[in-house]
Amino acid sequence: MSRIAYVNGRYQPLRSAVINVEDRGFQFADGVYEVIAVVDGRCVDLAEHFDRLDCSLAALRIPQPMSRAAFSSVVEETARRNRVGDGLVYMQISRGVARRDHPFPPNAKPTLVVTARRHVLPKGREDFPGVRVVTARDIRWARCDIKSISLLPNVLAKQEALDKGAFDVWMVDGDGLVSEGSSSNAWIIDGRGTVVTRPTGPEILGGITRDRIISLAREDGVEVVERPFTVDDAKAAREAFLTSTTTFLRSVIRIDDAVIGSGEVGTLSQRLLDLYITYARKGIVCR
Ligand code: PDD
């Protein structure tokens, strides 16, 4: 089956879809994006992804390409045309096409691309073995809360992790605090059983999965505290995990050379994962 992309108002075969070489996304990484999980043909937390997209667009002063209702239809239709049952929708908006020059072009129209692909999303516990992360300096800019397509530091961090045989990097800021993974949020569970994750702010991307896990945990009576933690806190933690749209929740069983807890997937991490899978499989509306 050939894949279909939505590009500026038209559905077309992905393999022949094109973007102008003077698109500012291509030349300046002047754009934003979202990745949304599709489970059983429905988008998980679509409204929340659109809310975050609105914030990213507003922060960069890129106009909305279309109304939310129309945009939702495009997302659903792209998933449908690609016959995505379980998978991912990717959407990217750039400031548009203009002769290369740094200032915002006065009349550019945002470029909108939506693609969708099947992806075997984690289903049961067996799909979630514990992973190792390595720590590395966070070399990103001061607005990590914007979901910008400028991902070079994240790409370098992920490759560094893979080169070291790890699943991901946990990036560490100048104060020795863990900011987040290359494309995921970082969490620990301290000795008292409190779930800890860094507060939202310019230092991290406020993950949609992160927010969902916080509310599912609290509804289940688990204490969650949003506070920064150090690498030493993480290495001494009872459990650790990371979350994202693509991975859901992965238990972290080693940080650098330190074994976390018993070195196996932790009980509370497992519980939170079970809650999330249940939520993603049935608790969702595509709006
Ligand atoms: N990345 N932090 C960063 C830097 C991310 O890139 C992501 C997601 C997250 C988790 O956010 P969410 O729970 O909303 O997926 C945190 C996506 C999946 C990506 O770039 O592919």
mmCIF file of C-alpha atoms and ligand atoms in Angstrom, residues 33 35 49 52 140 147 154 180-185 205 207-209 243-246, ligand 1:
data_model
loop_
_atom_site.group_PDB
_atom_site.id
_atom_site.type_symbol
_atom_site.label_atom_id
_atom_site.label_comp_id
_atom_site.label_asym_id
_atom_site.label_seq_id
_atom_site.Cartn_x
_atom_site.Cartn_y
_atom_site.Cartn_z
ATOM 1 C CA TYR A 33 5.388 19.798 14.893
ATOM 2 C CA VAL A 35 3.388 13.462 16.963
ATOM 3 C CA HIS A 49 -1.853 17.921 21.185
ATOM 4 C CA ARG A 52 0.259 22.390 22.672
ATOM 5 C CA ARG A 140 19.712 22.934 23.749
ATOM 6 C CA LYS A 147 7.868 21.859 20.018
ATOM 7 C CA ASN A 154 18.099 15.896 20.307
ATOM 8 C CA GLU A 180 14.534 15.227 29.914
ATOM 9 C CA GLY A 181 15.303 12.563 27.338
ATOM 10 C CA SER A 182 16.066 13.273 23.679
ATOM 11 C CA SER A 183 12.386 12.733 22.825
ATOM 12 C CA SER A 184 10.801 11.804 26.134
ATOM 13 C CA ASN A 185 10.243 13.080 29.665
ATOM 14 C CA LEU A 205 8.858 19.991 26.545
ATOM 15 C CA GLY A 207 4.795 16.029 27.297
ATOM 16 C CA ILE A 208 1.191 15.078 26.649
ATOM 17 C CA THR A 209 1.994 11.583 27.933
ATOM 18 C CA THR A 243 7.433 8.683 28.811
ATOM 19 C CA SER A 244 6.484 9.784 25.311
ATOM 20 C CA THR A 245 3.847 9.379 22.638
ATOM 21 C CA THR A 246 5.893 6.770 20.805
HETATM 22 N N1 PDD B 1 8.819 13.659 21.078
HETATM 23 N N2 PDD B 1 10.492 15.758 25.384
HETATM 24 C C1 PDD B 1 10.924 15.875 24.109
HETATM 25 C C2 PDD B 1 12.169 16.637 23.860
HETATM 26 C C3 PDD B 1 10.188 15.281 23.072
HETATM 27 O O1 PDD B 1 10.607 15.419 21.802
HETATM 28 C C4 PDD B 1 9.017 14.539 23.362
HETATM 29 C C5 PDD B 1 8.191 13.896 22.298
HETATM 30 C C6 PDD B 1 8.619 14.441 24.710
HETATM 31 C C7 PDD B 1 7.385 13.702 25.117
HETATM 32 O O2 PDD B 1 6.235 14.383 24.688
HETATM 33 P P1 PDD B 1 4.893 13.588 24.361
HETATM 34 O O3 PDD B 1 4.559 12.812 25.573
HETATM 35 O O4 PDD B 1 3.918 14.669 24.090
HETATM 36 O O5 PDD B 1 5.163 12.713 23.178
HETATM 37 C C8 PDD B 1 9.374 15.072 25.690
HETATM 38 C C9 PDD B 1 8.107 13.102 19.952
HETATM 39 C C10 PDD B 1 7.395 11.828 20.258
HETATM 40 C C11 PDD B 1 9.043 13.011 18.771
HETATM 41 O O6 PDD B 1 9.813 13.954 18.596
HETATM 42 O O7 PDD B 1 9.002 12.039 18.026
#
